[in-house]
Short mmCIF file of C-alpha atoms in Angstrom, two decimals:
data_model
loop_
_atom_site.label_atom_id
_atom_site.label_comp_id
_atom_site.label_asym_id
_atom_site.label_seq_id
_atom_site.Cartn_x
_atom_site.Cartn_y
_atom_site.Cartn_z
CA GLY A 1 153.30 -10.12 44.20
CA SER A 2 152.30 -9.84 47.76
CA LYS A 3 149.20 -11.64 49.08
CA PRO A 4 146.89 -9.57 51.37
CA SER A 5 146.85 -10.94 54.87
CA SER A 6 143.73 -12.90 55.82
CA GLU A 7 143.21 -10.43 58.82
CA SER A 8 143.16 -7.46 56.52
CA THR A 9 140.85 -9.26 54.11
CA MET A 10 138.49 -10.22 56.87
CA SER A 11 138.55 -6.91 58.28
CA THR A 12 137.51 -5.32 55.04
CA PHE A 13 134.85 -7.90 54.33
CA ALA A 14 133.41 -7.36 57.81
CA SER A 15 133.17 -3.57 57.25
CA GLU A 16 131.64 -3.91 53.84
CA LEU A 17 129.15 -6.39 55.23
CA LYS A 18 128.28 -4.13 58.04
CA SER A 19 127.58 -1.20 55.76
CA GLY A 20 125.71 -3.39 53.34
CA LEU A 21 123.46 -4.72 56.02
CA ALA A 22 122.90 -1.16 57.44
CA SER A 23 121.80 -0.01 53.92
CA ALA A 24 119.74 -3.14 53.34
CA LYS A 25 118.01 -2.63 56.71
CA GLU A 26 117.20 0.94 55.84
CA ASP A 27 115.72 -0.01 52.47
CA LEU A 28 113.66 -2.67 54.28
CA LEU A 29 112.37 -0.30 56.89
CA ASN A 30 111.35 2.26 53.91
CA VAL A 31 109.55 -0.58 52.08
CA ILE A 32 107.52 -1.58 55.11
CA GLY A 33 106.67 1.98 55.85
CA CYS A 34 108.71 2.67 58.93
CA PRO A 35 111.69 4.91 57.90
CA PRO A 36 114.36 5.33 60.64
CA HIS A 37 114.26 9.06 60.53
CA GLY A 38 110.59 10.27 60.96
#
């Protein structure tokens, strides 16, 4: 079996982390009553 390169793994992790933070940020804004759109 071939191991995934660390660069590929970090890149994937970084993109997942970014999208996770973005959705968490939106959830937080909705909770405190300041939705980003409106």
